[in-house]
Coordinates of C-alpha atoms in Angstrom, one line a residue:
Chain A
X56 CA 94.6 -4.2 66.1
X57 CA 91.1 -3.8 67.4
X58 CA 89.3 -7.1 68.0
X59 CA 85.8 -7.4 66.7
X60 CA 84.5 -7.3 70.3
X61 CA 86.3 -4.0 70.8
X62 CA 84.7 -2.7 67.6
X63 CA 81.2 -3.6 68.8
X64 CA 82.0 -1.9 72.1
X65 CA 83.1 1.3 70.3
X66 CA 79.9 1.1 68.3
X67 CA 77.7 0.8 71.4
X68 CA 79.7 3.6 73.0
X69 CA 79.0 5.8 69.9
X70 CA 75.3 5.1 69.9
X71 CA 75.0 5.7 73.6
X72 CA 76.8 9.1 73.2
X73 CA 74.6 10.1 70.3
X74 CA 71.5 9.3 72.4
X75 CA 72.9 11.3 75.3
X76 CA 73.5 14.3 73.1
X77 CA 70.0 13.9 71.7
X78 CA 68.6 14.1 75.2
X79 CA 70.5 17.3 75.8
X80 CA 69.5 18.7 72.4
X81 CA 65.8 17.8 72.0
X82 CA 64.3 20.4 74.5
X83 CA 66.3 23.2 72.7
X84 CA 65.0 22.0 69.4
X85 CA 61.4 22.2 70.8
X86 CA 62.0 25.7 72.0
X87 CA 63.1 26.8 68.5
X88 CA 60.4 24.8 66.8
X89 CA 57.6 26.3 68.8
X90 CA 58.7 29.8 67.8
X91 CA 57.2 28.8 64.4
X92 CA 54.0 27.3 65.8
X93 CA 50.8 28.7 64.3
X94 CA 49.0 28.5 67.7
X95 CA 45.4 29.7 68.1
X96 CA 44.9 31.7 71.2
X97 CA 47.3 32.0 74.1
X98 CA 48.4 28.5 74.5
X99 CA 51.5 27.2 72.7
X100 CA 51.2 23.6 73.9
X101 CA 50.5 21.6 70.8
X102 CA 51.9 21.9 67.3
X103 CA 49.3 23.5 65.0
X104 CA 51.3 24.2 61.8
X105 CA 54.2 26.4 60.6
X106 CA 54.0 30.2 60.7
X107 CA 56.4 33.1 60.7
X108 CA 53.9 35.4 62.4
X109 CA 55.6 35.4 65.8
X110 CA 58.9 36.3 64.2
X111 CA 57.2 39.4 62.5
X112 CA 56.6 41.0 65.9
X113 CA 59.0 39.6 68.5
X114 CA 58.7 42.7 70.7
X115 CA 54.9 43.0 70.6
X116 CA 54.4 41.8 74.2
X117 CA 55.5 44.8 76.2
X118 CA 55.8 43.0 79.5
X119 CA 58.1 40.5 77.9
X120 CA 60.2 43.1 76.2
X121 CA 60.5 45.0 79.5
X122 CA 61.5 41.8 81.3
X123 CA 64.2 41.1 78.7
X124 CA 65.5 44.7 79.0
X125 CA 65.7 44.3 82.7
X126 CA 67.7 41.1 82.3
X127 CA 70.1 42.8 79.9
X128 CA 70.7 45.8 82.1
X129 CA 71.2 43.6 85.2
X130 CA 73.7 41.4 83.2
X131 CA 75.6 44.5 82.0
X132 CA 76.1 45.8 85.5
X133 CA 76.8 42.3 86.9
X134 CA 79.5 41.7 84.3
X135 CA 81.3 44.9 84.9
X136 CA 81.3 44.7 88.7
X137 CA 81.8 41.0 89.1
X138 CA 84.6 40.8 86.5
X139 CA 86.5 43.7 88.0
X140 CA 86.2 42.4 91.6
X141 CA 86.9 38.8 90.6
X142 CA 89.8 39.4 88.3
X143 CA 91.7 41.3 91.1
X144 CA 90.9 38.6 93.6
X145 CA 92.2 36.0 91.2
X146 CA 95.4 38.0 90.7
X147 CA 95.9 38.3 94.5
X148 CA 95.4 34.6 95.0
X149 CA 97.7 33.4 92.2
X150 CA 100.4 36.1 92.2
X151 CA 101.0 36.8 95.9
X152 CA 101.5 35.0 99.1
X153 CA 99.8 36.5 102.1
X154 CA 98.4 35.6 105.5
X155 CA 95.0 33.9 105.4
X156 CA 95.3 32.8 101.8
X157 CA 94.0 29.3 102.3
X158 CA 91.0 30.6 104.2
X159 CA 90.3 33.2 101.6
X160 CA 90.4 30.5 98.9
X161 CA 87.9 28.4 100.7
X162 CA 85.7 31.4 101.4
X163 CA 85.6 32.4 97.7
X164 CA 84.7 28.8 96.8
X165 CA 81.9 28.6 99.3
X166 CA 79.2 30.5 97.3
X167 CA 79.7 27.9 94.5
X168 CA 78.9 25.1 97.0
X169 CA 75.9 26.8 98.4
X170 CA 72.5 25.9 96.9
X171 CA 71.0 28.9 95.1
X172 CA 67.8 28.7 97.1
X173 CA 69.9 29.3 100.3
X174 CA 71.8 32.2 98.7
X175 CA 68.6 33.9 97.5
X176 CA 66.7 33.4 100.8
X177 CA 69.5 34.5 103.0
X178 CA 70.0 37.7 100.9
X179 CA 66.3 38.5 101.0
X180 CA 66.4 37.9 104.8
X181 CA 69.1 40.6 105.1
X182 CA 67.2 43.1 102.9
X183 CA 64.0 42.5 105.0
X184 CA 66.0 43.0 108.2
X185 CA 67.5 46.2 106.9
X186 CA 64.2 47.3 105.4
X187 CA 65.8 47.6 101.9
X188 CA 63.2 47.5 99.2
X189 CA 63.9 44.9 96.5
X190 CA 64.2 45.7 92.8
X191 CA 66.8 46.2 90.1
X192 CA 69.5 47.2 92.6
X193 CA 69.1 44.2 94.8
X194 CA 69.0 41.9 91.8
X195 CA 72.3 43.3 90.7
X196 CA 73.8 43.0 94.2
X197 CA 72.7 39.4 94.3
X198 CA 74.0 38.5 90.8
X199 CA 77.4 40.1 91.5
X200 CA 77.5 38.1 94.8
X201 CA 77.1 34.7 93.1
X202 CA 79.0 35.4 89.9
X203 CA 82.2 36.7 91.5
X204 CA 83.3 33.2 92.5
X205 CA 82.9 32.0 88.9
X206 CA 85.1 34.9 87.7
X207 CA 87.8 34.1 90.3
X208 CA 87.8 30.4 89.4
X209 CA 88.0 31.1 85.6
X210 CA 90.6 33.8 85.7
X211 CA 92.7 31.9 88.3
X212 CA 92.9 28.9 86.0
X213 CA 94.2 31.0 83.2
X214 CA 96.7 32.8 85.5
X215 CA 98.0 29.5 86.8
X216 CA 98.9 28.4 83.3
X217 CA 100.8 31.6 82.5
X218 CA 104.5 32.1 82.5
X219 CA 105.5 34.5 85.2
X220 CA 108.9 35.0 83.7
X221 CA 107.6 37.4 81.1
X222 CA 106.4 39.8 83.8
X223 CA 109.7 39.4 85.7
X224 CA 111.5 40.2 82.5
X225 CA 109.4 43.4 82.0
X226 CA 110.3 44.5 85.6
X227 CA 114.0 43.7 85.0
X228 CA 113.9 45.9 82.0
X229 CA 112.8 48.8 84.2
X230 CA 109.0 48.7 83.9
X231 CA 107.2 49.7 87.1
X232 CA 104.7 47.3 88.6
X233 CA 101.8 49.3 87.2
X234 CA 103.3 49.4 83.7
X235 CA 104.0 45.7 83.8
X236 CA 100.4 45.1 84.9
X237 CA 98.9 47.3 82.2
X238 CA 101.2 46.3 79.3
X239 CA 102.1 42.7 80.1
X240 CA 99.8 41.0 82.6
X241 CA 96.5 42.4 81.5
X242 CA 96.9 41.6 77.7
X243 CA 98.0 38.1 78.7
X244 CA 95.0 37.4 80.9
X245 CA 92.6 39.2 78.6
X246 CA 91.1 36.0 77.0
X247 CA 90.5 34.5 80.5
X248 CA 88.9 37.7 81.7
X249 CA 86.7 37.8 78.5
X250 CA 85.7 34.2 79.1
X251 CA 84.8 35.0 82.7
X252 CA 82.8 38.0 81.7
X253 CA 80.8 36.0 79.1
X254 CA 80.2 33.3 81.7
X255 CA 79.0 35.9 84.2
X256 CA 76.7 37.4 81.6
X257 CA 75.2 34.0 80.7
X258 CA 74.6 33.0 84.4
X259 CA 73.1 36.4 85.1
X260 CA 70.7 36.4 82.2
X261 CA 69.6 32.9 82.9
X262 CA 69.2 33.0 86.7
X263 CA 65.7 32.3 88.1
X264 CA 66.2 31.1 91.7
X265 CA 68.2 33.9 93.3
X266 CA 66.4 36.5 91.3
X267 CA 63.0 35.3 92.3
X268 CA 63.9 36.1 95.9
X269 CA 65.4 39.5 95.4
X270 CA 63.4 41.0 92.5
X271 CA 60.4 42.4 94.3
X272 CA 58.0 43.6 91.6
X273 CA 60.7 43.7 88.9
X274 CA 60.4 41.1 86.2
X275 CA 63.4 39.6 84.4
X276 CA 63.3 37.2 81.4
X277 CA 63.4 34.0 83.4
X278 CA 60.9 35.3 85.9
X279 CA 58.5 36.3 83.1
X280 CA 58.7 32.8 81.6
X281 CA 58.1 31.1 85.0
X282 CA 55.2 33.4 85.7
X283 CA 53.8 32.8 82.3
X284 CA 53.7 29.0 82.6
X285 CA 50.4 29.2 84.4
X286 CA 48.6 30.9 81.5
X287 CA 50.7 29.4 78.7
X288 CA 54.1 30.8 77.6
X289 CA 53.6 33.2 74.7
X290 CA 55.4 32.2 71.5
X291 CA 57.3 35.5 71.5
X292 CA 59.3 34.0 74.4
X293 CA 60.5 31.2 72.0
X294 CA 61.3 33.8 69.3
X295 CA 63.4 35.9 71.7
X296 CA 65.1 32.8 73.2
X297 CA 66.0 31.6 69.7
X298 CA 67.4 35.0 68.9
X299 CA 69.5 34.9 72.1
X300 CA 70.7 31.4 71.1
X301 CA 71.6 32.5 67.6
X302 CA 73.4 35.5 68.9
X303 CA 75.6 33.4 71.2
X304 CA 76.3 30.9 68.4
X305 CA 77.2 33.7 65.9
X306 CA 79.5 35.2 68.6
X307 CA 81.1 31.9 69.1
X308 CA 81.5 31.3 65.4
X309 CA 83.1 34.7 64.9
X310 CA 85.4 34.0 67.8
X311 CA 86.5 30.7 66.2
X312 CA 87.1 32.5 62.9
X313 CA 89.2 35.2 64.5
X314 CA 91.2 32.7 66.4
X315 CA 91.8 30.7 63.2
X316 CA 92.9 33.7 61.3
X317 CA 95.2 34.7 64.1
X318 CA 96.6 31.1 64.3
X319 CA 97.2 31.2 60.5
X320 CA 99.1 34.5 60.9
X321 CA 101.2 33.0 63.6
X322 CA 101.6 29.8 61.7
X323 CA 99.3 27.7 63.9
X324 CA 97.3 24.8 62.6
X325 CA 93.6 24.3 62.2
X326 CA 93.6 23.2 65.8
X327 CA 92.9 26.7 67.0
X328 CA 89.2 26.6 66.4
X329 CA 88.8 23.4 68.3
X330 CA 90.7 24.9 71.2
X331 CA 88.1 27.7 71.5
X332 CA 85.2 25.3 72.2
X333 CA 87.4 23.2 74.4
X334 CA 88.4 26.2 76.5
X335 CA 84.7 27.1 76.8
X336 CA 84.0 23.6 78.0
X337 CA 86.9 23.8 80.5
X338 CA 85.6 27.2 81.8
X339 CA 82.1 25.9 82.3
X340 CA 83.5 22.8 84.0
X341 CA 85.6 25.0 86.2
X342 CA 82.8 27.3 87.0
X343 CA 80.7 24.6 88.4
X344 CA 77.0 24.0 88.4
X345 CA 74.4 26.7 88.2
X346 CA 71.1 26.6 86.5
Chain B
X139 CA 101.2 59.9 95.9
X140 CA 102.3 58.0 98.9
X141 CA 105.8 56.6 98.5
X142 CA 106.1 53.2 100.1
X143 CA 109.0 50.8 100.0
X144 CA 108.7 48.0 97.5
X145 CA 108.4 45.5 100.3
X146 CA 105.5 47.3 102.0
X147 CA 103.7 47.6 98.7
X148 CA 104.2 43.9 97.9
X149 CA 102.7 43.0 101.3
X150 CA 99.8 45.5 100.9
X151 CA 99.0 44.9 97.3
X152 CA 97.3 41.5 97.7
X153 CA 95.0 42.9 100.3
X154 CA 94.1 45.9 98.1
X155 CA 93.3 43.5 95.3
X156 CA 91.2 41.2 97.5
X157 CA 89.6 44.0 99.5
X158 CA 86.6 45.1 97.3
X159 CA 85.6 41.5 96.3
X160 CA 86.0 40.1 99.7
X161 CA 84.0 43.0 101.2
X162 CA 81.2 42.3 98.7
X163 CA 81.1 38.6 99.6
X164 CA 81.3 39.3 103.3
X165 CA 78.4 41.8 103.2
X166 CA 76.2 40.0 100.8
X167 CA 77.1 36.3 101.4
X168 CA 78.5 35.8 104.9
X169 CA 76.4 38.5 106.8
X170 CA 73.1 37.3 105.2
X171 CA 73.9 33.7 106.3
X172 CA 74.6 34.9 109.9
X173 CA 71.5 37.0 109.8
X174 CA 69.6 34.0 108.5
X175 CA 70.7 32.1 111.6
X176 CA 69.2 34.9 113.7
X177 CA 65.9 35.0 111.7
X178 CA 65.6 31.2 112.2
X179 CA 65.4 31.8 116.0
X180 CA 62.7 34.4 115.9
X181 CA 59.0 34.0 116.6
X182 CA 56.0 36.1 115.6
X183 CA 53.7 36.4 112.6
X184 CA 53.6 38.3 109.3
X185 CA 51.2 41.0 110.6
X186 CA 53.0 42.0 113.8
X187 CA 56.5 41.2 112.7
X188 CA 59.1 38.8 114.2
X189 CA 61.4 39.2 117.2
X190 CA 64.4 37.2 118.3
X191 CA 63.3 34.8 121.1
X192 CA 66.0 32.1 120.6
X193 CA 63.2 29.7 119.7
X194 CA 65.3 26.6 118.8
X195 CA 62.2 24.5 118.5
X196 CA 61.7 25.9 115.0
X197 CA 64.5 23.6 113.9
X198 CA 63.1 20.4 115.4
X199 CA 59.6 21.4 114.0
X200 CA 61.1 22.1 110.6
X201 CA 62.8 18.7 110.5
X202 CA 59.8 16.7 111.6
X203 CA 57.3 18.7 109.5
X204 CA 59.4 18.6 106.3
X205 CA 61.4 15.4 106.6
X206 CA 59.4 14.1 103.6
X207 CA 60.6 16.9 101.4
X208 CA 64.2 16.7 102.7
X209 CA 64.2 13.0 102.0
X210 CA 62.7 13.5 98.6
X211 CA 65.4 16.1 97.7
X212 CA 68.2 13.7 98.7
X213 CA 66.5 10.8 96.9
X214 CA 65.7 12.6 93.7
X215 CA 69.1 14.3 93.6
X216 CA 70.9 11.1 94.4
X217 CA 69.1 9.2 91.6
X218 CA 69.6 12.0 89.2
X219 CA 73.3 12.1 90.0
X220 CA 73.7 8.4 89.4
X221 CA 71.7 8.7 86.2
X222 CA 74.0 11.6 85.1
X223 CA 77.0 9.4 85.8
X224 CA 75.6 6.5 83.9
X225 CA 74.6 8.6 80.9
X226 CA 77.5 11.0 81.1
X227 CA 80.6 8.8 81.7
X228 CA 80.4 7.0 78.3
X229 CA 79.7 10.3 76.6
X230 CA 82.7 12.0 78.2
X231 CA 84.8 9.0 77.4
X232 CA 83.7 9.0 73.8
X233 CA 84.3 12.8 73.4
X234 CA 87.8 12.5 75.0
X235 CA 89.1 9.5 73.2
X236 CA 86.9 8.4 70.2
X237 CA 85.3 11.5 68.7
X238 CA 88.2 12.4 66.5
X239 CA 87.2 15.3 64.2
X240 CA 83.7 15.5 65.8
X241 CA 85.1 16.3 69.2
X242 CA 84.5 20.0 68.7
X243 CA 81.0 19.5 67.5
X244 CA 80.1 17.1 70.3
X245 CA 81.5 19.5 73.0
X246 CA 79.4 22.3 71.5
X247 CA 76.3 20.2 71.7
X248 CA 77.1 19.4 75.3
X249 CA 77.4 23.0 76.3
X250 CA 74.5 24.1 74.0
X251 CA 71.9 23.9 76.9
X252 CA 73.8 26.7 78.7
X253 CA 72.8 29.0 75.9
X254 CA 69.0 28.6 76.3
X255 CA 67.0 29.6 79.3
X256 CA 66.9 26.9 82.1
X257 CA 63.3 27.7 82.9
X258 CA 62.3 27.6 79.2
X259 CA 64.1 24.2 78.6
X260 CA 62.1 22.8 81.6
X261 CA 58.9 24.3 80.0
X262 CA 60.0 22.5 76.9
X263 CA 59.9 19.2 78.8
X264 CA 56.4 20.0 79.8
X265 CA 55.5 20.1 76.1
X266 CA 57.3 16.9 75.4
X267 CA 55.9 14.9 78.3
X268 CA 52.3 16.2 78.4
X269 CA 49.4 13.9 78.2
X270 CA 48.4 14.8 74.6
X271 CA 52.0 14.7 73.4
X272 CA 53.7 12.4 70.9
X273 CA 55.8 10.7 73.6
X274 CA 52.9 9.7 75.8
X275 CA 51.0 8.3 72.8
X276 CA 54.0 6.2 71.6
X277 CA 54.4 4.9 75.2
X278 CA 50.8 3.9 75.2
X279 CA 51.1 2.3 71.7
X280 CA 53.8 0.0 72.9
X281 CA 52.1 -0.7 76.2
X282 CA 54.6 1.0 78.5
X283 CA 51.8 3.3 79.7
X284 CA 48.1 2.5 80.2
X285 CA 45.5 4.5 78.3
X286 CA 45.2 6.9 81.3
X287 CA 48.9 6.9 82.1
X288 CA 50.9 10.1 82.6
X289 CA 54.5 11.0 82.3
X290 CA 54.1 14.6 83.4
X291 CA 53.5 15.2 87.1
X292 CA 55.3 12.0 88.2
X293 CA 58.4 11.4 90.2
X294 CA 60.0 10.1 87.0
X295 CA 59.4 13.4 85.1
X296 CA 61.0 15.4 87.9
X297 CA 64.0 13.1 88.2
X298 CA 64.4 13.1 84.4
X299 CA 64.2 16.9 84.4
X300 CA 66.9 17.2 87.1
X301 CA 69.1 14.7 85.2
X302 CA 68.6 16.6 82.0
X303 CA 69.4 20.0 83.5
X304 CA 72.6 18.9 85.4
X305 CA 74.0 16.4 82.9
X306 CA 76.4 18.9 81.3
X307 CA 77.9 19.5 84.8
X308 CA 78.7 15.9 85.1
X309 CA 80.0 15.5 81.5
X310 CA 82.3 18.5 81.5
X311 CA 84.5 17.7 84.6
X312 CA 84.6 14.1 83.5
X313 CA 85.7 15.1 80.0
X314 CA 88.3 17.5 81.4
X315 CA 89.7 14.8 83.8
X316 CA 89.8 12.1 81.0
X317 CA 91.4 14.5 78.5
X318 CA 94.2 15.4 81.0
X319 CA 94.7 11.9 82.1
X320 CA 98.1 10.5 81.1
X321 CA 97.2 7.8 78.6
X322 CA 100.5 6.1 78.9
X323 CA 99.1 4.4 82.0
X324 CA 96.4 2.8 80.0
X325 CA 98.9 1.8 77.3
X326 CA 101.1 0.3 80.0
X327 CA 98.2 -1.7 81.3
X328 CA 97.4 -3.1 77.9
X329 CA 101.1 -3.8 77.2
X330 CA 101.1 -5.8 80.4
X331 CA 98.3 -7.9 78.9
X332 CA 95.3 -6.3 80.6
X333 CA 92.2 -6.6 78.4
X334 CA 90.6 -3.3 77.4
X335 CA 87.9 -3.9 80.0
X336 CA 90.4 -4.6 82.8
X337 CA 92.5 -1.6 81.9
X338 CA 89.3 0.5 82.0
X339 CA 88.2 -0.9 85.3
X340 CA 91.6 -0.9 87.0
X341 CA 93.3 2.2 85.5
X342 CA 90.9 4.6 83.7
X343 CA 88.2 4.7 86.4
X344 CA 90.5 5.1 89.4
X345 CA 92.4 7.9 87.6
X346 CA 89.1 9.6 86.6
X347 CA 87.9 9.5 90.2
X348 CA 88.5 13.2 90.9
X349 CA 86.3 14.0 87.9
X350 CA 83.7 11.6 89.0
X351 CA 83.6 13.2 92.5
X352 CA 83.6 16.8 91.1
X353 CA 80.9 16.0 88.6
X354 CA 78.8 14.3 91.3
X355 CA 79.1 17.3 93.7
X356 CA 78.4 19.7 90.9
X357 CA 75.2 17.7 90.1
X358 CA 74.1 16.8 93.6
X359 CA 74.5 20.2 95.4
X360 CA 72.4 22.3 93.0
X361 CA 70.0 19.5 92.4
X362 CA 69.2 19.4 96.2
X363 CA 68.2 23.0 96.2
X364 CA 66.4 23.0 92.9
X365 CA 62.7 23.7 92.8
X366 CA 62.1 24.6 89.2
X367 CA 61.9 21.0 88.0
X368 CA 59.5 19.9 90.8
X369 CA 57.4 23.0 90.2
X370 CA 57.1 22.7 86.4
X371 CA 57.3 18.9 85.9
X372 CA 55.7 17.7 89.1
X373 CA 52.8 18.4 91.5
X374 CA 53.0 19.2 95.2
X375 CA 53.5 15.4 95.7
X376 CA 56.9 15.9 94.1
X377 CA 57.9 19.0 95.9
X378 CA 61.4 19.2 97.2
X379 CA 62.8 21.3 100.0
X380 CA 63.6 24.2 97.7
X381 CA 59.9 24.5 96.9
X382 CA 59.0 24.6 100.6
X383 CA 61.7 27.3 101.3
X384 CA 60.5 29.4 98.4
X385 CA 56.8 29.2 99.4
X386 CA 57.5 29.8 103.1
X387 CA 59.6 32.8 102.3
X388 CA 57.7 34.4 99.4
X389 CA 54.0 33.3 99.9
X390 CA 53.4 32.3 103.5
X391 CA 55.9 34.9 104.9
X392 CA 57.0 32.4 107.6
X393 CA 60.5 33.7 107.7
X394 CA 61.8 31.7 110.7
X395 CA 60.8 28.3 109.3
X396 CA 62.1 29.2 105.9
X397 CA 65.4 30.4 107.4
X398 CA 65.7 27.2 109.5
X399 CA 65.0 25.0 106.5
X400 CA 67.6 26.7 104.3
X401 CA 70.1 26.5 107.2
X402 CA 69.6 22.8 107.6
X403 CA 70.0 22.3 103.9
X404 CA 73.2 24.4 103.8
X405 CA 74.6 22.6 106.9
X406 CA 73.8 19.1 105.5
X407 CA 75.6 20.0 102.2
X408 CA 78.6 21.6 104.0
X409 CA 79.0 18.5 106.1
X410 CA 78.9 16.4 102.9
X411 CA 81.6 18.6 101.4
X412 CA 83.8 18.4 104.5
X413 CA 83.6 14.7 104.5
X414 CA 84.6 14.8 100.9
X415 CA 87.4 17.2 101.6
X416 CA 88.7 14.9 104.4
X417 CA 88.7 12.0 102.0
X418 CA 90.4 13.7 99.1
X419 CA 91.9 16.9 100.5
X420 CA 90.6 20.5 100.0
X421 CA 93.0 21.1 97.1
X422 CA 91.6 18.3 95.1
X423 CA 88.1 19.7 95.7
X424 CA 88.8 23.0 93.9
X425 CA 91.2 21.5 91.5
X426 CA 89.1 18.6 90.5
X427 CA 86.5 21.1 89.2
X428 CA 89.2 22.8 87.2

């Protein structure tokens, strides 16, 4: 039985948690709210009434649209390259013993423990030394460099929780290593790889610090926003950010539904949907901190 | 195709898998850091270029000139890390043990910030805290702020911004650790007549230590290098070392000083991690985050 003191304690804990979530949630609410602000002139600083006018022409600011396009292109390349490189590294680290394994693990972890400003500055230093002009290509190089480690950590965590016996069984039944990899290992780690790819995309689209060093004259979505803060961020930014947020939430919702349907087919309970969000939380926790 | 024995292939395969990724990290992470060390020892000026002169004084000058910003980075990040722990631990505890059917929803709200732009969220704090905003007026109404008081452009605003931006990175590892914790230990403690508070203090907190350490590192390290919060929510009086490095590198083009500053920052953090690894073992470092 809970004593009344314990009940009070639980209440306080609940209120504290609600306030903490409110703290996390309020700025996002403001971002969405100000996409409906009927602001006069360029400034979108004070609430001046509700309007849908910014939603009518979300792509009217060509600089902003170009910046968003750049971000999406960079993210696409980053995801493909970093996911491929990172997945194979994770496979090597979990599935094989080899010389220098501990050192490799530490080395792969290091970029996660390096402040972004150091990563960005060091890479720009290299490009300056080699007289490489900065632009889209150098942004992609930089993004792959600091997302690879996230992919390794995420995929590795999934691999470690996987039963090796299934692969061994396939090989015992005469499958070659390549067939086993293609038909057994890859489908089994696919959800982990997908999670890692999504994470890499999210980090890449959102990155300001490293990008600011290696972008040259190229604008990306976060760079545009940061640059715009001096003259006032146009409301279209809020519209596009809200659309991005909605897109992610819809994707997550669909994912939960698919998982639920699959769990129903396989006789699983309603727990499956919860596991999705939980796994996402685990992945983000594993991947460590990046703005 | 080359026919190799199974054994040779099994020894070669891991290196083949690792090769491309390692090469990328060596060329674009390790080499730049080494190069950075070289740049930090150069002298010259933006017009005529820089040459390597082994000028170590750049380091001592950098430390004496920017000790304020270094100190501020450590202070702001330290306060923000503690604030994250104070705000985040009860939240993680509630989600792990008390949320029931709302667990899913609360986790989603915790990760929600990741789905909107970091810079834009910080801009959002500008709107919330600005002098004509609702919050400042309410603070003035209840007398917490004078009629000319500010929230924006203060140390408090920058620390609150950092706390906000890194709070999920504290909550998630804590949640993961608490969720995986064997609750029978807590039950055993209460069976042995420990009060709930004592069980929490003597069992839950010590078992959650890896999560506390991981969360603190994941908050403190990026916070130390952050310059977005100081740039958007503060003034030059709040600038941290990240702001100096960025300005030196991109505006003033004083590459040696910028390189030295980022080297010092990097070294300080690596030393911190090594001390941590010594205390808890390297394995727990990577695993605590998992």
